[in-house]
Amino acid sequence: MNNATPGMCPACQKAKLMASTRERHFNPRGNPVVVELQVMECPACGATSTSAAQQIENLRRLAARRKHYGGLLLGEDVLEFRRRHGLTQRAAATLFGKGAIAFSRYENETTYPDDATTMLLSLAMEKPDVVRWLAERTGTVVSLLWTGHRTLPPNPPGVRRGAVAPCPVRQGVQFVQCVDSP
């Protein structure tokens, strides 16, 4: 049972949370972009949290920064792509011929992919067969190719988490093709 008083700081229970804002700074290719995010802050201990409504608004504000990126991918675009295909950051780096920590940097937006990588990632996002083609040539195991959906559902129909379906192996590459069950 939660004994926290509504509106009170869940960390210290000494003060009511106050609406505040925080700035998040991005620097896509030298173009400074600042997004003001909504938070609730405790004046007593400094703890911060976000309400559901604030989180929704913050996501909208973060997505709105796309117009300032001049065709660059957002970190969350890269993360969504990687998760949709069941790739680790290291496997994604191998798939696209990048260094071991490149995808961590892309997802956190500490660096941005070069133009060629941005184009190839964008193509792979639009055409899942590109992922298959890259995997075959790099020998990267793609544990999941989810087609027909923009995001990966929590439990794809017909696929157990951690299971590898018997699939044809070509050049050392295994694919698990998920399809909707009737």
mmCIF file of C-alpha atoms in Angstrom:
data_model
loop_
_atom_site.group_PDB
_atom_site.id
_atom_site.type_symbol
_atom_site.label_atom_id
_atom_site.label_comp_id
_atom_site.label_asym_id
_atom_site.label_seq_id
_atom_site.Cartn_x
_atom_site.Cartn_y
_atom_site.Cartn_z
ATOM 1 C CA MET A 1 0.000 0.000 0.000
ATOM 2 C CA ASN A 2 1.269 3.460 -0.900
ATOM 3 C CA ASN A 3 1.188 5.837 2.093
ATOM 4 C CA ALA A 4 2.335 8.877 0.092
ATOM 5 C CA THR A 5 0.147 11.952 0.396
ATOM 6 C CA PRO A 6 -1.094 13.174 -2.999
ATOM 7 C CA GLY A 7 0.883 16.201 -4.128
ATOM 8 C CA MET A 8 3.581 15.643 -1.519
ATOM 9 C CA CYS A 9 7.133 14.760 -2.451
ATOM 10 C CA PRO A 10 7.374 10.959 -2.631
ATOM 11 C CA ALA A 11 11.066 11.147 -1.670
ATOM 12 C CA CYS A 12 10.946 13.212 1.533
ATOM 13 C CA GLN A 13 7.228 13.783 2.287
ATOM 14 C CA LYS A 14 8.183 17.247 3.628
ATOM 15 C CA ALA A 15 6.840 19.574 0.941
ATOM 16 C CA LYS A 16 4.338 19.774 -1.883
ATOM 17 C CA LEU A 17 5.683 19.308 -5.383
ATOM 18 C CA MET A 18 5.815 22.476 -7.463
ATOM 19 C CA ALA A 19 5.561 22.728 -11.246
ATOM 20 C CA SER A 20 8.886 23.643 -12.806
ATOM 21 C CA THR A 21 10.784 23.297 -16.067
ATOM 22 C CA ARG A 22 14.131 21.912 -17.132
ATOM 23 C CA GLU A 23 15.989 22.607 -20.335
ATOM 24 C CA ARG A 24 17.393 19.799 -22.413
ATOM 25 C CA HIS A 25 20.043 20.870 -24.897
ATOM 26 C CA PHE A 26 20.717 19.201 -28.236
ATOM 27 C CA ASN A 27 23.328 20.189 -30.781
ATOM 28 C CA PRO A 28 22.614 18.470 -34.109
ATOM 29 C CA ARG A 29 25.599 19.296 -36.303
ATOM 30 C CA GLY A 30 26.316 22.556 -34.517
ATOM 31 C CA ASN A 31 22.707 23.790 -34.535
ATOM 32 C CA PRO A 32 21.715 24.414 -30.889
ATOM 33 C CA VAL A 33 18.201 23.211 -30.048
ATOM 34 C CA VAL A 34 16.764 23.739 -26.565
ATOM 35 C CA VAL A 35 13.641 21.901 -25.405
ATOM 36 C CA GLU A 36 11.904 23.061 -22.241
ATOM 37 C CA LEU A 37 10.560 20.041 -20.353
ATOM 38 C CA GLN A 38 7.918 20.115 -17.638
ATOM 39 C CA VAL A 39 8.688 18.568 -14.233
ATOM 40 C CA MET A 40 7.420 18.590 -10.666
ATOM 41 C CA GLU A 41 10.095 19.612 -8.164
ATOM 42 C CA CYS A 42 10.279 19.365 -4.386
ATOM 43 C CA PRO A 43 11.421 22.658 -2.831
ATOM 44 C CA ALA A 44 12.647 20.790 0.267
ATOM 45 C CA CYS A 45 14.871 18.067 -1.177
ATOM 46 C CA GLY A 46 15.121 18.958 -4.873
ATOM 47 C CA ALA A 47 13.706 15.634 -6.096
ATOM 48 C CA THR A 48 11.975 15.812 -9.467
ATOM 49 C CA SER A 49 9.287 13.727 -11.107
ATOM 50 C CA THR A 50 6.816 14.059 -13.949
ATOM 51 C CA SER A 51 3.100 13.480 -14.024
ATOM 52 C CA ALA A 52 1.503 11.481 -16.818
ATOM 53 C CA ALA A 53 0.214 14.696 -18.426
ATOM 54 C CA GLN A 54 3.664 16.287 -18.204
ATOM 55 C CA GLN A 55 5.265 13.201 -19.738
ATOM 56 C CA ILE A 56 2.871 13.329 -22.690
ATOM 57 C CA GLU A 57 3.592 17.039 -23.190
ATOM 58 C CA ASN A 58 7.350 16.454 -22.856
ATOM 59 C CA LEU A 59 7.227 13.739 -25.523
ATOM 60 C CA ARG A 60 5.325 16.123 -27.813
ATOM 61 C CA ARG A 61 7.935 18.836 -27.230
ATOM 62 C CA LEU A 62 10.805 16.427 -27.850
ATOM 63 C CA ALA A 63 9.200 15.227 -31.087
ATOM 64 C CA ALA A 64 8.672 18.842 -32.209
ATOM 65 C CA ARG A 65 12.422 19.400 -32.273
ATOM 66 C CA ARG A 66 12.577 17.294 -35.470
ATOM 67 C CA LYS A 67 11.893 20.418 -37.561
ATOM 68 C CA HIS A 68 15.248 21.832 -36.402
ATOM 69 C CA TYR A 69 17.244 18.730 -37.362
ATOM 70 C CA GLY A 70 17.468 19.201 -41.117
ATOM 71 C CA GLY A 71 16.864 15.550 -41.971
ATOM 72 C CA LEU A 72 18.936 14.068 -39.136
ATOM 73 C CA LEU A 73 17.442 11.229 -37.141
ATOM 74 C CA LEU A 74 16.377 11.768 -33.549
ATOM 75 C CA GLY A 75 17.961 9.530 -30.931
ATOM 76 C CA GLU A 76 14.587 7.938 -30.245
ATOM 77 C CA ASP A 77 14.229 7.079 -33.966
ATOM 78 C CA VAL A 78 17.499 5.158 -33.835
ATOM 79 C CA LEU A 79 16.508 3.431 -30.579
ATOM 80 C CA GLU A 80 13.093 2.444 -31.966
ATOM 81 C CA PHE A 81 14.697 0.979 -35.090
ATOM 82 C CA ARG A 82 17.212 -1.025 -33.071
ATOM 83 C CA ARG A 83 14.590 -2.381 -30.666
ATOM 84 C CA ARG A 84 12.151 -3.183 -33.475
ATOM 85 C CA HIS A 85 14.744 -5.523 -34.961
ATOM 86 C CA GLY A 86 15.988 -6.947 -31.663
ATOM 87 C CA LEU A 87 19.486 -5.547 -32.148
ATOM 88 C CA THR A 88 21.953 -4.673 -29.432
ATOM 89 C CA GLN A 89 23.882 -1.449 -29.878
ATOM 90 C CA ARG A 90 26.965 -3.471 -30.771
ATOM 91 C CA ALA A 91 25.074 -5.585 -33.340
ATOM 92 C CA ALA A 92 23.587 -2.440 -34.912
ATOM 93 C CA ALA A 93 27.074 -0.933 -35.130
ATOM 94 C CA THR A 94 28.348 -4.059 -36.886
ATOM 95 C CA LEU A 95 25.336 -4.076 -39.210
ATOM 96 C CA PHE A 96 26.052 -0.499 -40.331
ATOM 97 C CA GLY A 97 29.852 -0.718 -40.254
ATOM 98 C CA LYS A 98 30.300 1.615 -37.288
ATOM 99 C CA GLY A 99 32.357 1.532 -34.092
ATOM 100 C CA ALA A 100 31.210 -0.404 -31.033
ATOM 101 C CA ILE A 101 29.737 2.599 -29.191
ATOM 102 C CA ALA A 102 28.360 4.526 -32.176
ATOM 103 C CA PHE A 103 24.729 3.587 -31.557
ATOM 104 C CA SER A 104 24.926 4.559 -27.900
ATOM 105 C CA ARG A 105 26.079 7.991 -29.031
ATOM 106 C CA TYR A 106 23.401 8.229 -31.734
ATOM 107 C CA GLU A 107 20.636 7.262 -29.287
ATOM 108 C CA ASN A 108 21.854 9.698 -26.620
ATOM 109 C CA GLU A 109 22.513 12.341 -29.290
ATOM 110 C CA THR A 110 26.042 12.991 -28.117
ATOM 111 C CA THR A 111 26.971 12.552 -31.793
ATOM 112 C CA TYR A 112 24.902 12.176 -34.932
ATOM 113 C CA PRO A 113 25.316 9.729 -37.809
ATOM 114 C CA ASP A 114 27.114 11.033 -40.881
ATOM 115 C CA ASP A 115 25.016 11.687 -43.985
ATOM 116 C CA ALA A 116 25.652 8.256 -45.530
ATOM 117 C CA THR A 117 24.744 6.423 -42.311
ATOM 118 C CA THR A 118 21.657 8.614 -41.866
ATOM 119 C CA MET A 119 20.513 7.735 -45.385
ATOM 120 C CA LEU A 120 21.199 4.023 -44.882
ATOM 121 C CA LEU A 121 19.434 3.983 -41.499
ATOM 122 C CA SER A 122 16.454 5.823 -42.982
ATOM 123 C CA LEU A 123 16.310 3.328 -45.845
ATOM 124 C CA ALA A 124 16.490 0.401 -43.411
ATOM 125 C CA MET A 125 13.679 1.949 -41.344
ATOM 126 C CA GLU A 126 11.466 2.187 -44.417
ATOM 127 C CA LYS A 127 12.438 -1.127 -46.022
ATOM 128 C CA PRO A 128 12.999 -4.082 -43.642
ATOM 129 C CA ASP A 129 14.554 -6.096 -46.486
ATOM 130 C CA VAL A 130 17.512 -3.702 -46.291
ATOM 131 C CA VAL A 131 18.167 -4.970 -42.745
ATOM 132 C CA ARG A 132 18.136 -8.538 -44.042
ATOM 133 C CA TRP A 133 20.501 -7.609 -46.881
ATOM 134 C CA LEU A 134 22.938 -5.852 -44.518
ATOM 135 C CA ALA A 135 22.804 -8.737 -42.042
ATOM 136 C CA GLU A 136 23.621 -11.275 -44.730
ATOM 137 C CA ARG A 137 26.658 -9.304 -45.842
ATOM 138 C CA THR A 138 27.986 -8.493 -42.373
ATOM 139 C CA GLY A 139 27.186 -11.826 -40.722
ATOM 140 C CA THR A 140 25.102 -10.054 -38.074
ATOM 141 C CA VAL A 141 22.403 -12.058 -36.311
ATOM 142 C CA VAL A 142 19.085 -10.230 -36.490
ATOM 143 C CA SER A 143 16.933 -11.935 -33.912
ATOM 144 C CA LEU A 144 13.708 -10.331 -34.994
ATOM 145 C CA LEU A 145 12.418 -8.866 -38.206
ATOM 146 C CA TRP A 146 8.994 -7.511 -37.386
ATOM 147 C CA THR A 147 7.144 -6.491 -40.523
ATOM 148 C CA GLY A 148 3.931 -4.640 -41.019
ATOM 149 C CA HIS A 149 4.137 -2.690 -37.753
ATOM 150 C CA ARG A 150 5.832 0.553 -36.792
ATOM 151 C CA THR A 151 6.558 -0.559 -33.252
ATOM 152 C CA LEU A 152 7.242 -3.914 -31.703
ATOM 153 C CA PRO A 153 4.359 -5.114 -29.534
ATOM 154 C CA PRO A 154 5.202 -6.429 -26.050
ATOM 155 C CA ASN A 155 4.698 -10.083 -27.058
ATOM 156 C CA PRO A 156 4.596 -10.648 -30.817
ATOM 157 C CA PRO A 157 2.079 -13.351 -31.757
ATOM 158 C CA GLY A 158 3.696 -16.742 -32.165
ATOM 159 C CA VAL A 159 7.085 -15.744 -30.755
ATOM 160 C CA ARG A 160 8.350 -16.565 -27.275
ATOM 161 C CA ARG A 161 10.835 -14.130 -25.801
ATOM 162 C CA GLY A 162 14.357 -15.493 -26.107
ATOM 163 C CA ALA A 163 13.310 -18.240 -28.504
ATOM 164 C CA VAL A 164 15.006 -18.702 -31.840
ATOM 165 C CA ALA A 165 12.760 -20.225 -34.443
ATOM 166 C CA PRO A 166 14.251 -22.720 -36.858
ATOM 167 C CA CYS A 167 15.022 -20.586 -39.867
ATOM 168 C CA PRO A 168 17.164 -21.114 -42.905
ATOM 169 C CA VAL A 169 20.732 -20.127 -42.211
ATOM 170 C CA ARG A 170 22.450 -18.310 -45.017
ATOM 171 C CA GLN A 171 26.006 -17.052 -44.572
ATOM 172 C CA GLY A 172 25.717 -17.643 -40.807
ATOM 173 C CA VAL A 173 22.698 -15.381 -40.405
ATOM 174 C CA GLN A 174 19.578 -16.427 -38.517
ATOM 175 C CA PHE A 175 16.272 -14.641 -38.904
ATOM 176 C CA VAL A 176 13.087 -14.969 -36.943
ATOM 177 C CA GLN A 177 10.259 -13.758 -39.118
ATOM 178 C CA CYS A 178 7.220 -12.754 -37.078
ATOM 179 C CA VAL A 179 3.831 -12.847 -38.700
ATOM 180 C CA ASP A 180 0.416 -12.155 -37.268
ATOM 181 C CA SER A 181 -1.410 -15.288 -36.194
ATOM 182 C CA PRO A 182 -4.977 -15.720 -37.438
#
